[in-house]
Short mmCIF file of C-alpha atoms in Angstrom, two decimals:
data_model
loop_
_atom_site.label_atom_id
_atom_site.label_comp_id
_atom_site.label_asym_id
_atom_site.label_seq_id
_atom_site.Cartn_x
_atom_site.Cartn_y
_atom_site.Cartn_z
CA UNK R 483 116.02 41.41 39.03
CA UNK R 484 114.95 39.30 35.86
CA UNK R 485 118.14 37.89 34.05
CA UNK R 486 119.66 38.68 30.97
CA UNK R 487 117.06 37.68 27.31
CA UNK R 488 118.91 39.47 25.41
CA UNK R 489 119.70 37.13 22.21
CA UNK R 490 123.77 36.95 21.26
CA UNK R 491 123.17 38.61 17.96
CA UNK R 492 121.53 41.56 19.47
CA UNK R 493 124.50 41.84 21.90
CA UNK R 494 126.94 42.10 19.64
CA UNK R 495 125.22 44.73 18.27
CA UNK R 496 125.15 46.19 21.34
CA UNK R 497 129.24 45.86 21.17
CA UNK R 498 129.49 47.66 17.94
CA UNK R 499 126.84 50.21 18.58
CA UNK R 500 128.98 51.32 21.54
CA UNK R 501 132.62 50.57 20.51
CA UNK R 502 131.84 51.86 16.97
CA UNK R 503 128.68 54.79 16.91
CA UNK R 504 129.58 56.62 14.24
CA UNK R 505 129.84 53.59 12.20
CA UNK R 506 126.21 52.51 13.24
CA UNK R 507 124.60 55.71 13.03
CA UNK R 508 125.44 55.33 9.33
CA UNK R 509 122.88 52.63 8.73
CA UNK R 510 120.91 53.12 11.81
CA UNK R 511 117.64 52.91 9.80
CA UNK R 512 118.28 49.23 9.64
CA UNK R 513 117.40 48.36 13.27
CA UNK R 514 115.03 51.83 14.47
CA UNK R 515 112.98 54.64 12.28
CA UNK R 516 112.51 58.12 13.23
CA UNK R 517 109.54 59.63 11.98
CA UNK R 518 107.60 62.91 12.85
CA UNK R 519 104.22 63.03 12.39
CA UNK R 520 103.15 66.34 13.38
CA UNK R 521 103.62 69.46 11.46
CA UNK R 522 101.46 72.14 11.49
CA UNK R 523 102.07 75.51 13.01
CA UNK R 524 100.75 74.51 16.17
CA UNK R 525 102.73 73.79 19.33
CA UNK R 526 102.20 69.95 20.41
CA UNK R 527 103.67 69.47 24.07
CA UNK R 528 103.52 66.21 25.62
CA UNK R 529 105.61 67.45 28.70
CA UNK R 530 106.79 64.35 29.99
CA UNK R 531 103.43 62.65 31.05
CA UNK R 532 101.70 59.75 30.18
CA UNK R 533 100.85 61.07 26.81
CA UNK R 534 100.31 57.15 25.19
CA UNK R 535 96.51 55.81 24.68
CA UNK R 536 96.40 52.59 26.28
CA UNK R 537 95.95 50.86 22.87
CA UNK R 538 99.45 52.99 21.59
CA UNK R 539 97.79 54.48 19.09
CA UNK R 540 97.10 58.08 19.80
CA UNK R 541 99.12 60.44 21.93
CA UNK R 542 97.56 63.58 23.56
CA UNK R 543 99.41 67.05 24.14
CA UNK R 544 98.55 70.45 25.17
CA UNK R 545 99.24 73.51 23.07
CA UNK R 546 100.94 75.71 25.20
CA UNK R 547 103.29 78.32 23.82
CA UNK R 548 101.09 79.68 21.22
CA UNK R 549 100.03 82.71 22.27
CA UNK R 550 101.26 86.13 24.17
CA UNK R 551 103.48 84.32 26.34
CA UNK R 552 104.76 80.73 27.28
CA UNK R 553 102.85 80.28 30.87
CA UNK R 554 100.55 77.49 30.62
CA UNK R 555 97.20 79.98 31.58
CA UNK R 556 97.54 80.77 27.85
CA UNK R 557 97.45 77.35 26.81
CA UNK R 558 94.14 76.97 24.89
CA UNK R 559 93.00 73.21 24.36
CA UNK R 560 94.20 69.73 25.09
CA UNK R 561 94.07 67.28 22.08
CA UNK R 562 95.58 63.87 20.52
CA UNK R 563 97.08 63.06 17.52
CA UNK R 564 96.78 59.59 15.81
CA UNK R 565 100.33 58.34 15.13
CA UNK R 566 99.35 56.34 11.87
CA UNK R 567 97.81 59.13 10.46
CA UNK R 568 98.50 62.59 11.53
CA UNK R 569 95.18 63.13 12.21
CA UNK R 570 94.51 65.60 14.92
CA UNK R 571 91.61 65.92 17.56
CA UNK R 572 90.59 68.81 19.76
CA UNK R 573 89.56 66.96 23.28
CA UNK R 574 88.59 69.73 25.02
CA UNK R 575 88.83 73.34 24.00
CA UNK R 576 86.98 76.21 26.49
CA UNK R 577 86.11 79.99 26.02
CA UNK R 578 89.48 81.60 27.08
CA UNK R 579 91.39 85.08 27.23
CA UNK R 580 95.08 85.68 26.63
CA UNK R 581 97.53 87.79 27.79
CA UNK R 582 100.10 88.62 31.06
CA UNK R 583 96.94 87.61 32.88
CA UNK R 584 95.03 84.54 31.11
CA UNK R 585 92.02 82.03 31.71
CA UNK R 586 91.29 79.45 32.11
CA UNK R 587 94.62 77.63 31.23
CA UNK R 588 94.63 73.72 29.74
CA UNK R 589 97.55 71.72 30.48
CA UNK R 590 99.94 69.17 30.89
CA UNK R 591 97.50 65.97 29.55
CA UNK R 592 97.44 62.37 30.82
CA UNK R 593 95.74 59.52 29.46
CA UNK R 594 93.94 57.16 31.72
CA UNK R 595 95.63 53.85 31.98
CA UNK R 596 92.98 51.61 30.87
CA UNK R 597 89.98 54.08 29.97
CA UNK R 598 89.79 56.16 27.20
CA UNK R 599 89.86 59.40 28.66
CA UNK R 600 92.38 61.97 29.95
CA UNK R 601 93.43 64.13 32.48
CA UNK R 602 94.54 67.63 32.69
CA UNK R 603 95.25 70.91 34.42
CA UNK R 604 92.36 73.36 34.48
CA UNK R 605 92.40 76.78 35.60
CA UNK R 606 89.32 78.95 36.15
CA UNK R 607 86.71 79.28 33.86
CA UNK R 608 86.00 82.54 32.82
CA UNK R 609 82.71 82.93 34.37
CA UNK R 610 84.56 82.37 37.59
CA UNK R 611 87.84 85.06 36.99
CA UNK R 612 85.81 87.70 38.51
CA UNK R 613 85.27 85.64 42.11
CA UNK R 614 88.42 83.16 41.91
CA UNK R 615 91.32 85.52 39.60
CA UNK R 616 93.08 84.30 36.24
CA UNK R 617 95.13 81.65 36.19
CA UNK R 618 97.88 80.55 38.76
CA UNK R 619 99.68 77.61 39.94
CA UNK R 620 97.65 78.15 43.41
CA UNK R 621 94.26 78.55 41.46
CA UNK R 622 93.69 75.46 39.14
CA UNK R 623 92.20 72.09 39.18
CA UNK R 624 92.23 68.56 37.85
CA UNK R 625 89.80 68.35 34.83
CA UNK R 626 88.45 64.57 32.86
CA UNK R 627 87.57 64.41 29.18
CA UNK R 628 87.05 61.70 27.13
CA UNK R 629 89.16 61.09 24.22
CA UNK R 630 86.77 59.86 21.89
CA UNK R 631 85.55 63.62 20.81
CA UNK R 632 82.34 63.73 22.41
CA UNK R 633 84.26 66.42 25.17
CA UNK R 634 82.14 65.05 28.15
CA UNK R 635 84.25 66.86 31.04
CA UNK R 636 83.98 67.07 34.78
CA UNK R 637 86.38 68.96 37.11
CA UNK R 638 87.85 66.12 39.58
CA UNK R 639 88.65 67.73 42.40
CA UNK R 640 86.81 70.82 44.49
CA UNK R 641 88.76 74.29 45.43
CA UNK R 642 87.85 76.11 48.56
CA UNK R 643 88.90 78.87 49.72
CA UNK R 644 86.78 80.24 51.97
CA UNK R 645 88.06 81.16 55.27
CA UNK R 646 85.22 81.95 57.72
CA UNK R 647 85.08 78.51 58.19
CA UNK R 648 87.18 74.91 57.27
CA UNK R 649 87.67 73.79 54.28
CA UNK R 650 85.26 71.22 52.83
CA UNK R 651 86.68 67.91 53.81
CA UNK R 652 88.23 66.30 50.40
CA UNK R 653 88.52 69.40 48.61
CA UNK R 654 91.52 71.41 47.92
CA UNK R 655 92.76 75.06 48.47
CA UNK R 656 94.94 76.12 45.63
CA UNK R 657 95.88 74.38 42.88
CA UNK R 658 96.71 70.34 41.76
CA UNK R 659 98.94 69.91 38.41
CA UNK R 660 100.78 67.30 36.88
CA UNK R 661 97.72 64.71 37.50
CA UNK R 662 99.08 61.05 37.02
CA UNK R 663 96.95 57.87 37.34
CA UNK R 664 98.08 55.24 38.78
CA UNK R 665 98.59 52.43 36.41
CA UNK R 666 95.42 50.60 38.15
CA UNK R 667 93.07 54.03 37.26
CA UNK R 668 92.37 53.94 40.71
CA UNK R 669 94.45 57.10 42.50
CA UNK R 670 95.51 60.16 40.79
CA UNK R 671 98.50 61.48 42.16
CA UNK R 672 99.67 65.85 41.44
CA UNK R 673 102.00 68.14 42.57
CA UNK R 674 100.11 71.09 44.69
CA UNK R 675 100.42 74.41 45.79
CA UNK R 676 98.47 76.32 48.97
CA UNK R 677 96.30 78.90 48.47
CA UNK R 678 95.34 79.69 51.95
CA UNK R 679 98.78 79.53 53.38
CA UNK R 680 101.48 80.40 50.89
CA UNK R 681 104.34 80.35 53.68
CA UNK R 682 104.64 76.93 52.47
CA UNK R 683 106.34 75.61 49.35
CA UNK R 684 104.78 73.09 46.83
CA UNK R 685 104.01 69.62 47.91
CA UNK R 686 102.44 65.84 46.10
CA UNK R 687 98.93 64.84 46.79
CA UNK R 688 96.82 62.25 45.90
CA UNK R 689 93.02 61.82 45.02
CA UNK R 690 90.68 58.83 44.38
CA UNK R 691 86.98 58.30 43.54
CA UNK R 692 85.09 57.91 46.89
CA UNK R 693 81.63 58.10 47.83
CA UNK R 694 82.50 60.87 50.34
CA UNK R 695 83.82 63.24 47.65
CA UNK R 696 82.60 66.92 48.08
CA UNK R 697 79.23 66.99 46.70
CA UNK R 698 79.10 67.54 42.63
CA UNK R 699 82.28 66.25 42.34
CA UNK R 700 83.99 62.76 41.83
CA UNK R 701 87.77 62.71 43.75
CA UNK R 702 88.09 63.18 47.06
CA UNK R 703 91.61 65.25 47.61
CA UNK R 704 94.46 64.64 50.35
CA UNK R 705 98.03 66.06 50.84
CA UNK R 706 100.54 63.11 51.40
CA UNK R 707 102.91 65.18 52.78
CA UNK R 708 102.81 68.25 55.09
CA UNK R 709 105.69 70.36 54.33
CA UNK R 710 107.79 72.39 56.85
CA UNK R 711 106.71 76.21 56.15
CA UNK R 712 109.50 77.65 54.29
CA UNK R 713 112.21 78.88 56.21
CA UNK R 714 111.76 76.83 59.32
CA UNK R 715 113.16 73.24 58.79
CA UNK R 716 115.17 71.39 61.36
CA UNK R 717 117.65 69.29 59.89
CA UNK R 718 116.11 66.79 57.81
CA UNK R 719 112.69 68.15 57.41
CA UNK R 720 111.14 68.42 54.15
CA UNK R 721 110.07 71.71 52.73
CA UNK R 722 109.58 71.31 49.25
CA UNK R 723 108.46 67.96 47.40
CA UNK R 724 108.16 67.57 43.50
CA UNK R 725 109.15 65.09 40.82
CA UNK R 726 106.72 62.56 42.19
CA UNK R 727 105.26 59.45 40.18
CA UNK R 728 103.81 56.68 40.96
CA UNK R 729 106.14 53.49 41.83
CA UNK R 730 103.80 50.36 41.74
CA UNK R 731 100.54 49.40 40.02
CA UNK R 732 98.47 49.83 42.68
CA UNK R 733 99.30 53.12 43.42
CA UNK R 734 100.62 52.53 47.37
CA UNK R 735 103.67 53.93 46.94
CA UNK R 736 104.51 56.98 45.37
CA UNK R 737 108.19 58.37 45.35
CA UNK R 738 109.39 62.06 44.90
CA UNK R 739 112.36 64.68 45.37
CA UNK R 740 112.05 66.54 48.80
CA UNK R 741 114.10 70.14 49.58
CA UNK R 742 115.58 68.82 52.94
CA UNK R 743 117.16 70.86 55.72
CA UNK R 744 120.74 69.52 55.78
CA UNK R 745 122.33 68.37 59.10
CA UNK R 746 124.47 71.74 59.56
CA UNK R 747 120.81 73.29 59.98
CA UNK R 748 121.83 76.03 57.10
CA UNK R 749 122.18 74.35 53.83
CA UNK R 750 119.65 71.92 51.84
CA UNK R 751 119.83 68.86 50.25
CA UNK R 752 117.57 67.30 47.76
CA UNK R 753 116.63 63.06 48.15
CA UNK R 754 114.89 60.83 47.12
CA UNK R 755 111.43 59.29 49.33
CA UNK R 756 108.86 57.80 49.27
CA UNK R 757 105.26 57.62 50.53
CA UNK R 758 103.76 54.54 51.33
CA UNK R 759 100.10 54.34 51.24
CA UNK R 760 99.24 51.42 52.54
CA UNK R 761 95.43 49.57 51.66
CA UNK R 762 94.08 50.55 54.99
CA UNK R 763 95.21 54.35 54.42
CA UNK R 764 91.53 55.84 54.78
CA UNK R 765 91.99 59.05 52.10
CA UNK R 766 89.02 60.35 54.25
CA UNK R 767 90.77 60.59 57.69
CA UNK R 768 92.88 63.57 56.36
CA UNK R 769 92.34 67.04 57.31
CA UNK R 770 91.78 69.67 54.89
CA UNK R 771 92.43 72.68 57.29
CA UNK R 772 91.20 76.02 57.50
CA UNK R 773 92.39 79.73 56.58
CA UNK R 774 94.96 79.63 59.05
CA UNK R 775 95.84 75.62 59.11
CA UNK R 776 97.85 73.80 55.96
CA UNK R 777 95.99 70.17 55.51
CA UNK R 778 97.28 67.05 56.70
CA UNK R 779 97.97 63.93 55.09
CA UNK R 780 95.92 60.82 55.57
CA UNK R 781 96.18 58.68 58.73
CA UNK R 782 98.80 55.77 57.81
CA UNK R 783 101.07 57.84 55.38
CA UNK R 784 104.42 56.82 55.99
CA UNK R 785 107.56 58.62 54.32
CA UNK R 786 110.59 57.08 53.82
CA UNK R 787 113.85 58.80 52.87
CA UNK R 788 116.31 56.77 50.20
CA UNK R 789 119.09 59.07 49.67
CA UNK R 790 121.15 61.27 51.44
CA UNK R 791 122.06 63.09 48.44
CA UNK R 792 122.51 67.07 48.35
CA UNK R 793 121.14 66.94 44.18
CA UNK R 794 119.55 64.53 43.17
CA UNK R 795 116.29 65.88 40.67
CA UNK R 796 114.20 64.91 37.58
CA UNK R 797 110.75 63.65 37.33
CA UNK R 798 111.58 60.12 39.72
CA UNK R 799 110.00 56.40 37.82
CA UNK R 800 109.07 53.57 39.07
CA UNK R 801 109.84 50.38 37.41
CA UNK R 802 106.49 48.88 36.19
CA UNK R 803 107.92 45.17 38.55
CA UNK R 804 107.29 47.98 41.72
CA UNK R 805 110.72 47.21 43.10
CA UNK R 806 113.11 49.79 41.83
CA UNK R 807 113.08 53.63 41.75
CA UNK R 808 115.05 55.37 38.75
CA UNK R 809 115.84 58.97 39.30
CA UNK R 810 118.53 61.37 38.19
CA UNK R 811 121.46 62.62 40.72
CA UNK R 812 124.76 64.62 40.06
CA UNK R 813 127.90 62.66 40.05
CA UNK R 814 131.63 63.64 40.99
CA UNK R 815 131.61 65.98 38.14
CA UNK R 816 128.55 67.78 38.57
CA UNK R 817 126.77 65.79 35.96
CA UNK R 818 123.50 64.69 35.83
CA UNK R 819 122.72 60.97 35.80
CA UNK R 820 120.54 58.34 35.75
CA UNK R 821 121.03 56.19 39.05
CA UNK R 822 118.46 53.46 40.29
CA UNK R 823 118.03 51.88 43.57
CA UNK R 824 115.70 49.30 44.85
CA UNK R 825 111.82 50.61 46.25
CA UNK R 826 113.21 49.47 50.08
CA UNK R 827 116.75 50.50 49.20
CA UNK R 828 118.93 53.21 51.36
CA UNK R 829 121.95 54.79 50.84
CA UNK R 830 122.54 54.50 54.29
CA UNK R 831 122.86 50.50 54.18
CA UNK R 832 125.64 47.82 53.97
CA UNK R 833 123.87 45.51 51.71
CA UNK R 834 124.98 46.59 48.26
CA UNK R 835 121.99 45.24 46.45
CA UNK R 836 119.97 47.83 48.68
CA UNK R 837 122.00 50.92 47.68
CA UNK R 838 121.65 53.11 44.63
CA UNK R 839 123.55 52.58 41.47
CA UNK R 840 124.99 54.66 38.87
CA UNK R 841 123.23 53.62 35.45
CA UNK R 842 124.47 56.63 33.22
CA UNK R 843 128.10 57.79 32.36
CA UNK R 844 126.87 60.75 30.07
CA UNK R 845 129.17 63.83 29.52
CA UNK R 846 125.86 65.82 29.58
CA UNK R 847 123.35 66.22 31.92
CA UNK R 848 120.35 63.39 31.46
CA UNK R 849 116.67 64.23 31.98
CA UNK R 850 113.52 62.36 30.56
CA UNK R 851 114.20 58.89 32.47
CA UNK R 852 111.60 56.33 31.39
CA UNK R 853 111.43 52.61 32.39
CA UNK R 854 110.71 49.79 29.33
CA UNK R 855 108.27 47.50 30.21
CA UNK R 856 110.54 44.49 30.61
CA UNK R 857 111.94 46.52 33.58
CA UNK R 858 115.74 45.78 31.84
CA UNK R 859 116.08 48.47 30.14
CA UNK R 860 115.50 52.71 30.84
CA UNK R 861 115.60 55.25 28.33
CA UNK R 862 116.94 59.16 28.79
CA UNK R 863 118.02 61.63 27.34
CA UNK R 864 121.46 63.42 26.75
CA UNK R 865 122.54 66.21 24.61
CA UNK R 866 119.15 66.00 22.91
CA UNK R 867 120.11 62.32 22.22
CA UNK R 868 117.45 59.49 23.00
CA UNK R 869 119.65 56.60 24.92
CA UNK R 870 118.98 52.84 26.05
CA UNK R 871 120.79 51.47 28.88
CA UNK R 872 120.41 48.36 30.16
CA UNK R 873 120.01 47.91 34.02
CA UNK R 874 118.90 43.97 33.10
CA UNK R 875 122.09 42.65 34.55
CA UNK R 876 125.27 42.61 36.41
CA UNK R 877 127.38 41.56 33.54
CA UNK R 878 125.71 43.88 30.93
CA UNK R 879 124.44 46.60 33.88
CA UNK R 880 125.10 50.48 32.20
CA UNK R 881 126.00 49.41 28.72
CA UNK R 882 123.95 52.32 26.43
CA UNK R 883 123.19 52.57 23.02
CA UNK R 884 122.49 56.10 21.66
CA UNK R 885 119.19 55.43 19.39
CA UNK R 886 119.27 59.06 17.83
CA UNK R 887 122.99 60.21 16.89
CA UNK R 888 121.89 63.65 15.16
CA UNK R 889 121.95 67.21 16.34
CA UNK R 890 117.94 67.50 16.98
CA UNK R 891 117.26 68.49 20.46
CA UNK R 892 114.72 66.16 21.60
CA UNK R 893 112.80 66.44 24.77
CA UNK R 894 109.42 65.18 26.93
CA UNK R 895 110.15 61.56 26.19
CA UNK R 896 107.21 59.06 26.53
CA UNK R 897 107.10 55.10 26.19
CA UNK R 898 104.56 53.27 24.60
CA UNK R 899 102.19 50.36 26.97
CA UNK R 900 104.25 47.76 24.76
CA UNK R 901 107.09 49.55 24.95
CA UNK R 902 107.82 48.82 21.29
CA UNK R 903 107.75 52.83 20.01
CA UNK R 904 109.30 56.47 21.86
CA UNK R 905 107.46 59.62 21.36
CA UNK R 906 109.45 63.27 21.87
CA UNK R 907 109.41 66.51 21.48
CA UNK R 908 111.66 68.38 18.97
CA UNK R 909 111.20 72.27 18.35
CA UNK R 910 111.36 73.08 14.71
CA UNK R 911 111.12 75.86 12.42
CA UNK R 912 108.23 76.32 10.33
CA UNK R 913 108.75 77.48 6.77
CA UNK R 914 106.00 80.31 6.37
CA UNK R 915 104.31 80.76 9.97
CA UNK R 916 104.85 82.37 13.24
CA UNK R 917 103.60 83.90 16.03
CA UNK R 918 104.90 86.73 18.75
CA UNK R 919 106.09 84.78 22.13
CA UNK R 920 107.13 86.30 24.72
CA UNK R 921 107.50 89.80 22.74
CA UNK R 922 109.42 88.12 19.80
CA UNK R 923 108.46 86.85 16.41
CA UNK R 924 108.97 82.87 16.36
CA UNK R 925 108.96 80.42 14.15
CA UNK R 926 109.77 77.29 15.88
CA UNK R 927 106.48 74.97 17.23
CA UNK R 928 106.42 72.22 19.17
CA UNK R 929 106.64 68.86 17.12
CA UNK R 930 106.04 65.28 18.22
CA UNK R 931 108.41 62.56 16.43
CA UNK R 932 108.09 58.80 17.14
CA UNK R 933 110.88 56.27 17.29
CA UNK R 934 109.95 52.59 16.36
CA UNK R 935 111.63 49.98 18.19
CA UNK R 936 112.57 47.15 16.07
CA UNK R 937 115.07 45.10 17.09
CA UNK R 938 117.00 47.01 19.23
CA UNK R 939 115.60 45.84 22.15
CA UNK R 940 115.13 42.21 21.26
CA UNK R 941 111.46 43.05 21.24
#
């Protein structure tokens, strides 16, 4: 763990931003700025992804929540906004229908790490509803645009569903969502759900470019875990996994929340793991089943459980060193907080550098964890309060300063690549439109607000 940079002057005001908030908040303009920069009548959601360009200049964001209804097959383009200006750009925007029933459904955006592109969830199009159905979280894809406006788009990943005979090796049978590259570009990893056999509960995958790719299309798709069908665990089998991201650079280890059969063989827990995949994992040795077979993971895929906890939950990160794992997990009093333990850590260990610590001491439930790219501090959020807590050292390990003391409820918080700005969302009223969600007139939209970073941080 790197040691304390922090200079004095910054940590005493660290001391008085803690001992003496309300005090600070006063004049809190002097060391961070709050700005928003979108404000049409137009819903902007980053949903907690990786909505940053890798220059930090754009970020990119669905519009969900616009029309009919708020499930994401209504969603109707994917597009970025460029923070200096305002100025917005429509990536990709297809022929679509709305309604209880809706296609094809563009979501839930990514940018590439290094590229300037993005990635998204894509249902069906509509020239495919009448074969494949509307939009579902078992009938979608992975779709790749660039971000420059030209809209050149491929699908990344093949469904199958046919079942008079296996599934196409690499494809996929349902639906991928939540696409994530790894930091190198060179995996993708998703959360997906089974088409063919819907006994079993939603699961992480992976895909990567690879020459062996179903034909017309450029990922080749693997499960990297094989849940337990629903219903049937043994005491500590996994039948659920979700909150998954990427740990390390190169994308070999990829850590995630599993729905575990607890040792009394009635109740669950939920832990943290995590799936090493190894360089000589061979994304081509998995199986990708058959109507009445759920795919199998890779050869080499080895799972690893952390924590023996009965709640722990959130979207897990890993530090951007590899070597630590922040996630969220209830404490004595039921409330959520941000803990972090080392990537080869285990609750289950004497050494107490190897066991999880409690970061957090909110009075509300966290959620949006994010890791700085010095790996000392992580950011959450609380109350609809952006916080910084440094996890740099043991002297200074926990201390928190809250960076946005006002009653805006902020969620989906992203980091810039330099880590010197915070993007959000906040849901606020619009003075003269609206639209009917969910059978009721609203007002409120989606808006993204930045946070500069000046010296708070000792950037």
């Amino acid at each position: 763990m790197s040691s304390l940079k922090v200079p004095s002057a910054i940590l005493i005001m660290v001391f008085f931003l803690m001992m003496s908030c309300k005090e600070k908040v006063m004049s809190k303009n002097e060391i961070m700025t709050e700005k928003q920069i979108t404000f049409n009548a137009k819903s902007h959601a980053l949903d907690n992804n990786d909505n940053f360009s890798p220059d930090g200049h754009f970020l990119c964001y669905d519009t969900r929540y616009m029309v009919f209804n708020t499930n994401l097959a209504n969603s109707k383009s994917v597009e970025k906004v460029a923070i200096a200006s305002g100025e917005e750009t429509v990536l990709w925007q297809p022929k679509s229908v709305s309604g209880e029933n809706a296609a094809p459904g563009v979501a839930a955006v990514s940018y590439h790490p290094t590229e300037n592109k993005v990635v998204f969830i894509h249902g069906p199009k509509l020239e495919e509803v009448d074969v494949r159905g509307y939009y579902d979280i078992r009938n979608r894809n992975g779709a790749i645009v660039s971000a420059d406006g030209r809209r050149e788009f491929s699908i990344a990943d093949l469904r199958d569903v046919a079942t008079d005979r296996p599934t196409t090796p690499g494809a996929q049978r349902g639906g991928t969502h939540r696409h994530e590259y790894s930091k190198n570009g060179e995996r993708i990893g998703f959360t997906y759900d089974d088409f063919l056999q819907q006994d079993y509960d939603r699961t992480i995958g992976y895909m990567e470019n690879n020459i062996n790719a179903p034909e017309g299309f450029s990922h080749y798709f693997a499960v990297l875990l094989k849940p337990v069908k629903k219903g049937e665990s043994k005491p500590g089998e996994i039948e659920k996994a979700f909150g998954d991201s990427w740990v390390d650079s190169l994308g070999s280890k990829r850590a995630f929340i599993g729905k575990v059969r607890a040792e009394n063989g009635v109740d669950y827990e939920t832990s943290l793991f995590v799936a090493d995949i190894s360089s000589s994992v061979d994304i081509t040795s998995a199986y990708s089943g058959d109507a009445n077979t759920y795919p199998e993971p890779p050869k080499g895929i080895i799972i690893k459980r952390l924590t023996h906890s009965i709640n722990d939950d959130g979207i897990v990160r890993g530090a951007y060193s590899g070597k630590q794992i922040a996630y969220l997990s209830k404490d004595e009093k039921g409330i959520l907080q941000v803990f972090i333990i080392p990537v080869d850590g285990s609750d289950m260990v004497n050494d107490t550098k190897k066991r999880p610590i409690q970061v957090t001491n909110y009075t509300a439930d966290a959620s949006n964890v994010r890791w700085h790219p010095s790996d000392e501090w992580l950011f959450s959020i609380s109350d609809g309060k952006v916080y910084a807590s440094y996890v740099g050292s043991t002297d200074d390990f926990g201390k928190s300063i809250m960076l946005t003391p006002d009653n805006l409820n902020r969620e989906a918080l992203v980091v810039s690549p330099d880590g010197k700005m915070l993007a959000y969302n906040v849901n606020m009223p619009h003075a003269s439109e609206s639209r009917i969600i969910d059978g009721k007139q609203n007002n409120e939209y989606k808006q993204i607000f930045i946070l500069e970073l000046l010296d708070t941080l000792a950037l």
